[in-house]
mmCIF file with all atom_site columns, C-alpha atoms and ligand atoms in Angstrom:
data_model
loop_
_atom_site.group_PDB
_atom_site.id
_atom_site.type_symbol
_atom_site.label_atom_id
_atom_site.label_alt_id
_atom_site.label_comp_id
_atom_site.label_asym_id
_atom_site.label_entity_id
_atom_site.label_seq_id
_atom_site.pdbx_PDB_ins_code
_atom_site.Cartn_x
_atom_site.Cartn_y
_atom_site.Cartn_z
_atom_site.occupancy
_atom_site.B_iso_or_equiv
_atom_site.pdbx_formal_charge
_atom_site.auth_seq_id
_atom_site.auth_comp_id
_atom_site.auth_asym_id
_atom_site.auth_atom_id
_atom_site.pdbx_PDB_model_num
ATOM   1   C CA  . MET J 1 1   ? 11.429 -22.378 -9.462  1.00 55.00 ? 1   MET J CA  1
ATOM   2   C CA  . THR J 1 2   ? 11.751 -20.412 -12.560 1.00 69.00 ? 2   THR J CA  1
ATOM   3   C CA  . ASN J 1 3   ? 8.253  -19.788 -14.363 1.00 77.00 ? 3   ASN J CA  1
ATOM   4   C CA  . LEU J 1 4   ? 9.038  -19.705 -17.918 1.00 83.00 ? 4   LEU J CA  1
ATOM   5   C CA  . THR J 1 5   ? 6.513  -20.155 -20.589 1.00 91.00 ? 5   THR J CA  1
ATOM   6   C CA  . LEU J 1 6   ? 7.289  -23.445 -22.260 1.00 94.00 ? 6   LEU J CA  1
ATOM   7   C CA  . LYS J 1 7   ? 6.020  -24.325 -25.793 1.00 94.00 ? 7   LYS J CA  1
ATOM   8   C CA  . PRO J 1 8   ? 6.060  -28.242 -26.477 1.00 95.00 ? 8   PRO J CA  1
ATOM   9   C CA  . TYR J 1 9   ? 8.435  -29.108 -29.301 1.00 96.00 ? 9   TYR J CA  1
ATOM   10  C CA  . ILE J 1 10  ? 9.146  -32.776 -29.465 1.00 98.00 ? 10  ILE J CA  1
ATOM   11  C CA  . SER J 1 11  ? 6.595  -34.984 -27.791 1.00 98.00 ? 11  SER J CA  1
ATOM   12  C CA  . GLU J 1 12  ? 7.678  -37.867 -25.470 1.00 98.00 ? 12  GLU J CA  1
ATOM   13  C CA  . GLU J 1 13  ? 6.073  -40.241 -28.052 1.00 98.00 ? 13  GLU J CA  1
ATOM   14  C CA  . LYS J 1 14  ? 8.268  -38.861 -30.821 1.00 98.00 ? 14  LYS J CA  1
ATOM   15  C CA  . ILE J 1 15  ? 11.405 -38.996 -28.736 1.00 98.00 ? 15  ILE J CA  1
ATOM   16  C CA  . GLN J 1 16  ? 10.832 -42.456 -27.618 1.00 98.00 ? 16  GLN J CA  1
ATOM   17  C CA  . LEU J 1 17  ? 10.134 -43.672 -31.304 1.00 98.00 ? 17  LEU J CA  1
ATOM   18  C CA  . LYS J 1 18  ? 13.424 -41.972 -32.484 1.00 98.00 ? 18  LYS J CA  1
ATOM   19  C CA  . VAL J 1 19  ? 15.489 -43.489 -29.543 1.00 98.00 ? 19  VAL J CA  1
ATOM   20  C CA  . LYS J 1 20  ? 14.150 -46.911 -30.756 1.00 98.00 ? 20  LYS J CA  1
ATOM   21  C CA  . GLU J 1 21  ? 15.167 -46.289 -34.238 1.00 98.00 ? 21  GLU J CA  1
ATOM   22  C CA  . LEU J 1 22  ? 18.613 -45.091 -33.161 1.00 98.00 ? 22  LEU J CA  1
ATOM   23  C CA  . GLY J 1 23  ? 19.112 -48.107 -30.850 1.00 98.00 ? 23  GLY J CA  1
ATOM   24  C CA  . GLU J 1 24  ? 18.058 -50.573 -33.760 1.00 98.00 ? 24  GLU J CA  1
ATOM   25  C CA  . THR J 1 25  ? 20.813 -48.830 -35.894 1.00 98.00 ? 25  THR J CA  1
ATOM   26  C CA  . LEU J 1 26  ? 23.463 -49.271 -33.152 1.00 98.00 ? 26  LEU J CA  1
ATOM   27  C CA  . THR J 1 27  ? 22.374 -52.842 -32.390 1.00 98.00 ? 27  THR J CA  1
ATOM   28  C CA  . LYS J 1 28  ? 23.127 -53.644 -36.120 1.00 97.00 ? 28  LYS J CA  1
ATOM   29  C CA  . GLN J 1 29  ? 26.349 -51.978 -35.892 1.00 96.00 ? 29  GLN J CA  1
ATOM   30  C CA  . PHE J 1 30  ? 27.732 -53.579 -32.631 1.00 96.00 ? 30  PHE J CA  1
ATOM   31  C CA  . LYS J 1 31  ? 25.882 -56.801 -32.577 1.00 90.00 ? 31  LYS J CA  1
ATOM   32  C CA  . ASN J 1 32  ? 28.115 -59.513 -30.918 1.00 89.00 ? 32  ASN J CA  1
ATOM   33  C CA  . GLU J 1 33  ? 30.670 -56.861 -30.073 1.00 95.00 ? 33  GLU J CA  1
ATOM   34  C CA  . LYS J 1 34  ? 31.694 -55.296 -26.719 1.00 97.00 ? 34  LYS J CA  1
ATOM   35  C CA  . VAL J 1 35  ? 31.321 -51.501 -26.632 1.00 98.00 ? 35  VAL J CA  1
ATOM   36  C CA  . ILE J 1 36  ? 31.722 -48.631 -24.036 1.00 98.00 ? 36  ILE J CA  1
ATOM   37  C CA  . ALA J 1 37  ? 28.891 -46.097 -24.308 1.00 98.00 ? 37  ALA J CA  1
ATOM   38  C CA  . ILE J 1 38  ? 29.851 -42.803 -22.925 1.00 98.00 ? 38  ILE J CA  1
ATOM   39  C CA  . CYS J 1 39  ? 27.158 -40.453 -21.363 1.00 98.00 ? 39  CYS J CA  1
ATOM   40  C CA  . VAL J 1 40  ? 28.111 -36.673 -21.452 1.00 98.00 ? 40  VAL J CA  1
ATOM   41  C CA  . LEU J 1 41  ? 26.753 -35.105 -18.348 1.00 97.00 ? 41  LEU J CA  1
ATOM   42  C CA  . LYS J 1 42  ? 24.509 -33.886 -17.526 1.00 95.00 ? 42  LYS J CA  1
ATOM   43  C CA  . GLY J 1 43  ? 22.483 -32.941 -20.511 1.00 96.00 ? 43  GLY J CA  1
ATOM   44  C CA  . SER J 1 44  ? 22.540 -36.514 -22.105 1.00 98.00 ? 44  SER J CA  1
ATOM   45  C CA  . PHE J 1 45  ? 21.648 -38.520 -19.134 1.00 98.00 ? 45  PHE J CA  1
ATOM   46  C CA  . MET J 1 46  ? 18.112 -39.237 -19.922 1.00 98.00 ? 46  MET J CA  1
ATOM   47  C CA  . PHE J 1 47  ? 18.652 -39.902 -23.716 1.00 98.00 ? 47  PHE J CA  1
ATOM   48  C CA  . TYR J 1 48  ? 21.647 -41.953 -22.744 1.00 98.00 ? 48  TYR J CA  1
ATOM   49  C CA  . SER J 1 49  ? 19.560 -44.257 -20.222 1.00 98.00 ? 49  SER J CA  1
ATOM   50  C CA  . ASP J 1 50  ? 16.889 -44.677 -22.810 1.00 98.00 ? 50  ASP J CA  1
ATOM   51  C CA  . LEU J 1 51  ? 19.119 -45.203 -25.673 1.00 98.00 ? 51  LEU J CA  1
ATOM   52  C CA  . ILE J 1 52  ? 21.436 -47.944 -24.029 1.00 98.00 ? 52  ILE J CA  1
ATOM   53  C CA  . ARG J 1 53  ? 18.385 -49.766 -23.150 1.00 98.00 ? 53  ARG J CA  1
ATOM   54  C CA  . SER J 1 54  ? 17.376 -50.188 -26.764 1.00 97.00 ? 54  SER J CA  1
ATOM   55  C CA  . ILE J 1 55  ? 20.816 -51.247 -27.870 1.00 97.00 ? 55  ILE J CA  1
ATOM   56  C CA  . ASN J 1 56  ? 21.251 -55.251 -28.018 1.00 96.00 ? 56  ASN J CA  1
ATOM   57  C CA  . ALA J 1 57  ? 25.056 -55.544 -27.521 1.00 95.00 ? 57  ALA J CA  1
ATOM   58  C CA  . ASP J 1 58  ? 27.535 -56.006 -24.686 1.00 97.00 ? 58  ASP J CA  1
ATOM   59  C CA  . ILE J 1 59  ? 27.605 -52.464 -23.187 1.00 97.00 ? 59  ILE J CA  1
ATOM   60  C CA  . THR J 1 60  ? 29.587 -50.910 -20.327 1.00 98.00 ? 60  THR J CA  1
ATOM   61  C CA  . CYS J 1 61  ? 28.816 -47.402 -19.089 1.00 98.00 ? 61  CYS J CA  1
ATOM   62  C CA  . GLU J 1 62  ? 31.194 -44.524 -18.817 1.00 98.00 ? 62  GLU J CA  1
ATOM   63  C CA  . PHE J 1 63  ? 30.408 -40.861 -17.852 1.00 98.00 ? 63  PHE J CA  1
ATOM   64  C CA  . PHE J 1 64  ? 32.201 -37.606 -19.110 1.00 98.00 ? 64  PHE J CA  1
ATOM   65  C CA  . GLY J 1 65  ? 31.275 -34.454 -17.582 1.00 97.00 ? 65  GLY J CA  1
ATOM   66  C CA  . VAL J 1 66  ? 31.671 -31.378 -19.379 1.00 94.00 ? 66  VAL J CA  1
ATOM   67  C CA  . ALA J 1 67  ? 30.279 -27.616 -19.079 1.00 89.00 ? 67  ALA J CA  1
ATOM   68  C CA  . SER J 1 68  ? 30.048 -25.064 -21.625 1.00 78.00 ? 68  SER J CA  1
ATOM   69  C CA  . TYR J 1 69  ? 26.841 -23.051 -21.012 1.00 61.00 ? 69  TYR J CA  1
ATOM   70  C CA  . HIS J 1 70  ? 27.597 -22.192 -17.362 1.00 52.00 ? 70  HIS J CA  1
ATOM   71  C CA  . GLY J 1 71  ? 23.829 -21.848 -16.641 1.00 53.00 ? 71  GLY J CA  1
ATOM   72  C CA  . GLY J 1 72  ? 22.835 -19.250 -19.276 1.00 59.00 ? 72  GLY J CA  1
ATOM   73  C CA  . THR J 1 73  ? 21.413 -19.638 -22.759 1.00 63.00 ? 73  THR J CA  1
ATOM   74  C CA  . SER J 1 74  ? 24.415 -19.166 -25.255 1.00 63.00 ? 74  SER J CA  1
ATOM   75  C CA  . SER J 1 75  ? 27.484 -21.478 -25.339 1.00 63.00 ? 75  SER J CA  1
ATOM   76  C CA  . SER J 1 76  ? 30.473 -19.854 -23.879 1.00 61.00 ? 76  SER J CA  1
ATOM   77  C CA  . GLY J 1 77  ? 32.804 -21.533 -26.440 1.00 65.00 ? 77  GLY J CA  1
ATOM   78  C CA  . GLU J 1 78  ? 34.856 -22.788 -23.715 1.00 78.00 ? 78  GLU J CA  1
ATOM   79  C CA  . VAL J 1 79  ? 34.692 -26.373 -22.561 1.00 88.00 ? 79  VAL J CA  1
ATOM   80  C CA  . LYS J 1 80  ? 35.346 -27.337 -18.924 1.00 90.00 ? 80  LYS J CA  1
ATOM   81  C CA  . VAL J 1 81  ? 35.968 -31.006 -17.899 1.00 94.00 ? 81  VAL J CA  1
ATOM   82  C CA  . THR J 1 82  ? 33.963 -31.444 -14.717 1.00 94.00 ? 82  THR J CA  1
ATOM   83  C CA  . LEU J 1 83  ? 34.381 -35.311 -14.495 1.00 96.00 ? 83  LEU J CA  1
ATOM   84  C CA  . ASP J 1 84  ? 36.947 -37.330 -16.653 1.00 96.00 ? 84  ASP J CA  1
ATOM   85  C CA  . LEU J 1 85  ? 36.328 -40.853 -17.989 1.00 96.00 ? 85  LEU J CA  1
ATOM   86  C CA  . ALA J 1 86  ? 37.018 -43.506 -14.968 1.00 96.00 ? 86  ALA J CA  1
ATOM   87  C CA  . SER J 1 87  ? 38.576 -46.138 -17.501 1.00 95.00 ? 87  SER J CA  1
ATOM   88  C CA  . PRO J 1 88  ? 40.784 -46.251 -20.546 1.00 96.00 ? 88  PRO J CA  1
ATOM   89  C CA  . VAL J 1 89  ? 39.066 -46.749 -23.803 1.00 98.00 ? 89  VAL J CA  1
ATOM   90  C CA  . GLU J 1 90  ? 42.152 -47.929 -25.772 1.00 98.00 ? 90  GLU J CA  1
ATOM   91  C CA  . ASN J 1 91  ? 41.502 -50.413 -28.294 1.00 98.00 ? 91  ASN J CA  1
ATOM   92  C CA  . GLN J 1 92  ? 37.670 -50.691 -27.706 1.00 98.00 ? 92  GLN J CA  1
ATOM   93  C CA  . HIS J 1 93  ? 34.727 -49.584 -29.561 1.00 98.00 ? 93  HIS J CA  1
ATOM   94  C CA  . VAL J 1 94  ? 33.222 -46.340 -28.107 1.00 98.00 ? 94  VAL J CA  1
ATOM   95  C CA  . ILE J 1 95  ? 29.693 -44.815 -28.528 1.00 98.00 ? 95  ILE J CA  1
ATOM   96  C CA  . LEU J 1 96  ? 29.734 -41.125 -27.384 1.00 98.00 ? 96  LEU J CA  1
ATOM   97  C CA  . VAL J 1 97  ? 26.157 -39.959 -26.515 1.00 98.00 ? 97  VAL J CA  1
ATOM   98  C CA  . GLU J 1 98  ? 25.577 -36.284 -26.479 1.00 98.00 ? 98  GLU J CA  1
ATOM   99  C CA  . ASP J 1 99  ? 22.226 -34.161 -26.003 1.00 98.00 ? 99  ASP J CA  1
ATOM   100 C CA  . ILE J 1 100 ? 22.698 -31.504 -28.401 1.00 97.00 ? 100 ILE J CA  1
ATOM   101 C CA  . VAL J 1 101 ? 25.031 -30.066 -30.869 1.00 96.00 ? 101 VAL J CA  1
ATOM   102 C CA  . ASP J 1 102 ? 24.916 -26.353 -30.899 1.00 95.00 ? 102 ASP J CA  1
ATOM   103 C CA  . THR J 1 103 ? 28.169 -24.516 -32.119 1.00 93.00 ? 103 THR J CA  1
ATOM   104 C CA  . GLY J 1 104 ? 29.828 -27.783 -32.331 1.00 95.00 ? 104 GLY J CA  1
ATOM   105 C CA  . LEU J 1 105 ? 32.812 -26.791 -30.165 1.00 94.00 ? 105 LEU J CA  1
ATOM   106 C CA  . THR J 1 106 ? 31.925 -29.229 -27.384 1.00 95.00 ? 106 THR J CA  1
ATOM   107 C CA  . MET J 1 107 ? 31.407 -32.297 -29.514 1.00 96.00 ? 107 MET J CA  1
ATOM   108 C CA  . ASN J 1 108 ? 34.725 -31.487 -31.343 1.00 96.00 ? 108 ASN J CA  1
ATOM   109 C CA  . TYR J 1 109 ? 36.383 -31.213 -27.944 1.00 95.00 ? 109 TYR J CA  1
ATOM   110 C CA  . LEU J 1 110 ? 35.000 -34.579 -26.922 1.00 97.00 ? 110 LEU J CA  1
ATOM   111 C CA  . LYS J 1 111 ? 35.878 -36.285 -29.973 1.00 97.00 ? 111 LYS J CA  1
ATOM   112 C CA  . ASN J 1 112 ? 39.451 -35.035 -29.892 1.00 96.00 ? 112 ASN J CA  1
ATOM   113 C CA  . SER J 1 113 ? 39.689 -35.968 -26.255 1.00 96.00 ? 113 SER J CA  1
ATOM   114 C CA  . ILE J 1 114 ? 38.542 -39.411 -26.908 1.00 98.00 ? 114 ILE J CA  1
ATOM   115 C CA  . MET J 1 115 ? 40.506 -40.077 -30.167 1.00 98.00 ? 115 MET J CA  1
ATOM   116 C CA  . SER J 1 116 ? 43.642 -39.179 -28.295 1.00 97.00 ? 116 SER J CA  1
ATOM   117 C CA  . ARG J 1 117 ? 42.925 -42.209 -26.010 1.00 98.00 ? 117 ARG J CA  1
ATOM   118 C CA  . LYS J 1 118 ? 43.276 -44.399 -29.169 1.00 98.00 ? 118 LYS J CA  1
ATOM   119 C CA  . PRO J 1 119 ? 39.811 -46.227 -29.433 1.00 98.00 ? 119 PRO J CA  1
ATOM   120 C CA  . LYS J 1 120 ? 39.304 -49.190 -31.695 1.00 98.00 ? 120 LYS J CA  1
ATOM   121 C CA  . SER J 1 121 ? 36.383 -47.135 -33.132 1.00 98.00 ? 121 SER J CA  1
ATOM   122 C CA  . LEU J 1 122 ? 34.377 -44.144 -32.145 1.00 98.00 ? 122 LEU J CA  1
ATOM   123 C CA  . THR J 1 123 ? 30.846 -43.525 -33.026 1.00 98.00 ? 123 THR J CA  1
ATOM   124 C CA  . THR J 1 124 ? 29.064 -40.164 -32.148 1.00 98.00 ? 124 THR J CA  1
ATOM   125 C CA  . ILE J 1 125 ? 25.499 -39.732 -31.611 1.00 98.00 ? 125 ILE J CA  1
ATOM   126 C CA  . ALA J 1 126 ? 23.397 -36.674 -30.576 1.00 98.00 ? 126 ALA J CA  1
ATOM   127 C CA  . LEU J 1 127 ? 19.774 -36.533 -29.862 1.00 98.00 ? 127 LEU J CA  1
ATOM   128 C CA  . LEU J 1 128 ? 19.564 -32.833 -31.488 1.00 98.00 ? 128 LEU J CA  1
ATOM   129 C CA  . GLU J 1 129 ? 21.511 -30.817 -33.777 1.00 98.00 ? 129 GLU J CA  1
ATOM   130 C CA  . LYS J 1 130 ? 21.071 -27.026 -34.661 1.00 97.00 ? 130 LYS J CA  1
ATOM   131 C CA  . PRO J 1 131 ? 22.694 -26.859 -37.979 1.00 95.00 ? 131 PRO J CA  1
ATOM   132 C CA  . ASP J 1 132 ? 22.198 -23.046 -38.239 1.00 95.00 ? 132 ASP J CA  1
ATOM   133 C CA  . ALA J 1 133 ? 24.094 -22.462 -34.971 1.00 93.00 ? 133 ALA J CA  1
ATOM   134 C CA  . LEU J 1 134 ? 27.545 -24.567 -36.129 1.00 92.00 ? 134 LEU J CA  1
ATOM   135 C CA  . LYS J 1 135 ? 30.483 -22.386 -35.720 1.00 92.00 ? 135 LYS J CA  1
ATOM   136 C CA  . VAL J 1 136 ? 32.858 -25.106 -36.684 1.00 92.00 ? 136 VAL J CA  1
ATOM   137 C CA  . LYS J 1 137 ? 32.774 -28.194 -38.871 1.00 93.00 ? 137 LYS J CA  1
ATOM   138 C CA  . CYS J 1 138 ? 31.334 -30.899 -36.905 1.00 95.00 ? 138 CYS J CA  1
ATOM   139 C CA  . ASP J 1 139 ? 30.462 -34.446 -38.109 1.00 96.00 ? 139 ASP J CA  1
ATOM   140 C CA  . VAL J 1 140 ? 28.219 -36.576 -36.105 1.00 98.00 ? 140 VAL J CA  1
ATOM   141 C CA  . ASP J 1 141 ? 27.403 -39.955 -37.152 1.00 98.00 ? 141 ASP J CA  1
ATOM   142 C CA  . HIS J 1 142 ? 23.910 -40.265 -35.944 1.00 98.00 ? 142 HIS J CA  1
ATOM   143 C CA  . VAL J 1 143 ? 21.363 -37.287 -35.149 1.00 98.00 ? 143 VAL J CA  1
ATOM   144 C CA  . GLY J 1 144 ? 18.048 -37.778 -33.979 1.00 98.00 ? 144 GLY J CA  1
ATOM   145 C CA  . PHE J 1 145 ? 16.466 -34.488 -34.761 1.00 98.00 ? 145 PHE J CA  1
ATOM   146 C CA  . LYS J 1 146 ? 17.710 -31.310 -36.592 1.00 98.00 ? 146 LYS J CA  1
ATOM   147 C CA  . ILE J 1 147 ? 16.055 -28.236 -35.014 1.00 97.00 ? 147 ILE J CA  1
ATOM   148 C CA  . PRO J 1 148 ? 16.139 -24.485 -35.607 1.00 95.00 ? 148 PRO J CA  1
ATOM   149 C CA  . ASN J 1 149 ? 18.373 -22.096 -33.729 1.00 93.00 ? 149 ASN J CA  1
ATOM   150 C CA  . ASP J 1 150 ? 16.145 -21.794 -30.627 1.00 92.00 ? 150 ASP J CA  1
ATOM   151 C CA  . PHE J 1 151 ? 16.950 -22.585 -26.860 1.00 94.00 ? 151 PHE J CA  1
ATOM   152 C CA  . VAL J 1 152 ? 15.102 -25.983 -25.788 1.00 96.00 ? 152 VAL J CA  1
ATOM   153 C CA  . VAL J 1 153 ? 14.813 -27.592 -22.529 1.00 97.00 ? 153 VAL J CA  1
ATOM   154 C CA  . GLY J 1 154 ? 13.569 -30.940 -21.082 1.00 98.00 ? 154 GLY J CA  1
ATOM   155 C CA  . TYR J 1 155 ? 14.364 -34.571 -21.626 1.00 98.00 ? 155 TYR J CA  1
ATOM   156 C CA  . GLY J 1 156 ? 17.776 -33.693 -19.877 1.00 98.00 ? 156 GLY J CA  1
ATOM   157 C CA  . LEU J 1 157 ? 18.362 -30.398 -21.053 1.00 97.00 ? 157 LEU J CA  1
ATOM   158 C CA  . ASP J 1 158 ? 18.179 -27.451 -18.499 1.00 95.00 ? 158 ASP J CA  1
ATOM   159 C CA  . TYR J 1 159 ? 17.627 -23.863 -18.180 1.00 92.00 ? 159 TYR J CA  1
ATOM   160 C CA  . GLN J 1 160 ? 19.759 -22.776 -14.874 1.00 90.00 ? 160 GLN J CA  1
ATOM   161 C CA  . GLY J 1 161 ? 19.579 -26.374 -13.674 1.00 93.00 ? 161 GLY J CA  1
ATOM   162 C CA  . TYR J 1 162 ? 15.862 -26.714 -14.136 1.00 94.00 ? 162 TYR J CA  1
ATOM   163 C CA  . TYR J 1 163 ? 13.508 -28.534 -16.437 1.00 96.00 ? 163 TYR J CA  1
ATOM   164 C CA  . ARG J 1 164 ? 15.759 -31.519 -16.993 1.00 97.00 ? 164 ARG J CA  1
ATOM   165 C CA  . ASN J 1 165 ? 13.146 -33.917 -15.644 1.00 97.00 ? 165 ASN J CA  1
ATOM   166 C CA  . LEU J 1 166 ? 10.642 -33.056 -18.428 1.00 97.00 ? 166 LEU J CA  1
ATOM   167 C CA  . PRO J 1 167 ? 9.902  -36.223 -20.511 1.00 98.00 ? 167 PRO J CA  1
ATOM   168 C CA  . TYR J 1 168 ? 9.531  -34.010 -23.472 1.00 98.00 ? 168 TYR J CA  1
ATOM   169 C CA  . ILE J 1 169 ? 11.530 -31.192 -25.307 1.00 98.00 ? 169 ILE J CA  1
ATOM   170 C CA  . ALA J 1 170 ? 10.004 -27.671 -25.316 1.00 97.00 ? 170 ALA J CA  1
ATOM   171 C CA  . GLN J 1 171 ? 11.081 -24.154 -26.509 1.00 94.00 ? 171 GLN J CA  1
ATOM   172 C CA  . VAL J 1 172 ? 11.425 -21.533 -24.078 1.00 89.00 ? 172 VAL J CA  1
ATOM   173 C CA  . GLN J 1 173 ? 9.088  -18.597 -24.857 1.00 85.00 ? 173 GLN J CA  1
ATOM   174 C CA  . ASN J 1 174 ? 9.997  -15.855 -22.190 1.00 76.00 ? 174 ASN J CA  1
ATOM   175 C CA  . PHE J 1 175 ? 13.489 -15.548 -20.814 1.00 68.00 ? 175 PHE J CA  1
ATOM   176 C CA  . GLN J 1 176 ? 13.875 -13.559 -17.625 1.00 60.00 ? 176 GLN J CA  1
HETATM 177 P P1  . 5GP W 2 .   ? 28.008 -26.518 -28.259 1.00 96.89 ? 1   5GP W P1  1
HETATM 178 O O1  . 5GP W 2 .   ? 29.492 -26.665 -27.719 1.00 96.89 ? 1   5GP W O1  1
HETATM 179 O O2  . 5GP W 2 .   ? 27.811 -27.370 -29.506 1.00 96.89 ? 1   5GP W O2  1
HETATM 180 O O3  . 5GP W 2 .   ? 27.873 -25.047 -28.489 1.00 96.89 ? 1   5GP W O3  1
HETATM 181 O O4  . 5GP W 2 .   ? 27.152 -26.808 -27.023 1.00 96.89 ? 1   5GP W O4  1
HETATM 182 C C1  . 5GP W 2 .   ? 26.920 -27.982 -26.749 1.00 96.89 ? 1   5GP W C1  1
HETATM 183 C C2  . 5GP W 2 .   ? 26.303 -27.905 -25.279 1.00 96.89 ? 1   5GP W C2  1
HETATM 184 O O5  . 5GP W 2 .   ? 25.454 -26.660 -25.056 1.00 96.89 ? 1   5GP W O5  1
HETATM 185 C C3  . 5GP W 2 .   ? 25.093 -28.999 -25.013 1.00 96.89 ? 1   5GP W C3  1
HETATM 186 O O6  . 5GP W 2 .   ? 25.853 -30.243 -24.631 1.00 96.89 ? 1   5GP W O6  1
HETATM 187 C C4  . 5GP W 2 .   ? 24.261 -28.392 -24.290 1.00 96.89 ? 1   5GP W C4  1
HETATM 188 O O7  . 5GP W 2 .   ? 24.559 -28.723 -22.778 1.00 96.89 ? 1   5GP W O7  1
HETATM 189 C C5  . 5GP W 2 .   ? 24.374 -27.033 -24.334 1.00 96.89 ? 1   5GP W C5  1
HETATM 190 N N1  . 5GP W 2 .   ? 23.178 -26.564 -25.211 1.00 96.89 ? 1   5GP W N1  1
HETATM 191 C C6  . 5GP W 2 .   ? 23.358 -26.297 -26.620 1.00 96.89 ? 1   5GP W C6  1
HETATM 192 N N2  . 5GP W 2 .   ? 22.011 -25.789 -27.051 1.00 96.89 ? 1   5GP W N2  1
HETATM 193 C C7  . 5GP W 2 .   ? 21.069 -25.980 -26.280 1.00 96.89 ? 1   5GP W C7  1
HETATM 194 C C8  . 5GP W 2 .   ? 19.810 -25.582 -25.833 1.00 96.89 ? 1   5GP W C8  1
HETATM 195 O O8  . 5GP W 2 .   ? 19.004 -25.280 -26.763 1.00 96.89 ? 1   5GP W O8  1
HETATM 196 N N3  . 5GP W 2 .   ? 19.281 -25.979 -24.556 1.00 96.89 ? 1   5GP W N3  1
HETATM 197 C C9  . 5GP W 2 .   ? 19.970 -26.277 -23.760 1.00 96.89 ? 1   5GP W C9  1
HETATM 198 N N4  . 5GP W 2 .   ? 19.384 -26.495 -22.470 1.00 96.89 ? 1   5GP W N4  1
HETATM 199 N N5  . 5GP W 2 .   ? 21.401 -26.449 -23.711 1.00 96.89 ? 1   5GP W N5  1
HETATM 200 C C10 . 5GP W 2 .   ? 21.876 -26.385 -24.943 1.00 96.89 ? 1   5GP W C10 1
#
């Protein structure tokens, strides 16, 4: 196990309150509609599972696997698909759930990939966004928290595969 020093950054309580708020917004948007919620693996699995439980609509679940950090702490800028969607999204409402928007390259890649499959609508949501790290213009419909350009772990986000199981988000103090 790695022994990094972690500084708690966004508490479990704050995250859960934000998830509820985002869920209420999406419930208003999709009430009485069928919607496909796409979980972007691996980082958004925890946010996704809390979020979909707070949305009151007819939801089906899909999973889209992408890798861009390759285990390090800076984005490679190159997006690799590790798991494609199992079902078509054509003519259906889609919610795309991401963990964090850093350079914006992954979110833009995902948006283009889904739009090319002709959904009825696409709503994008990210728990975190680092506005100072953006390298390309990237519009996201709903963002939980805007954070500084620091590397964070927890609540699904990893460092070399670890720390995803923390129920809160922390900043890493000492990289090895
Ligand atoms: P982007 O393409 O926007 O640069 O990167 C998006 C992906 O990089 C995210 O889905 C996430 O997997 C990873 N990422 C970006 N910033 C962080 C961070 O601070 N911590 C962790 N653990 N992953 C990050």
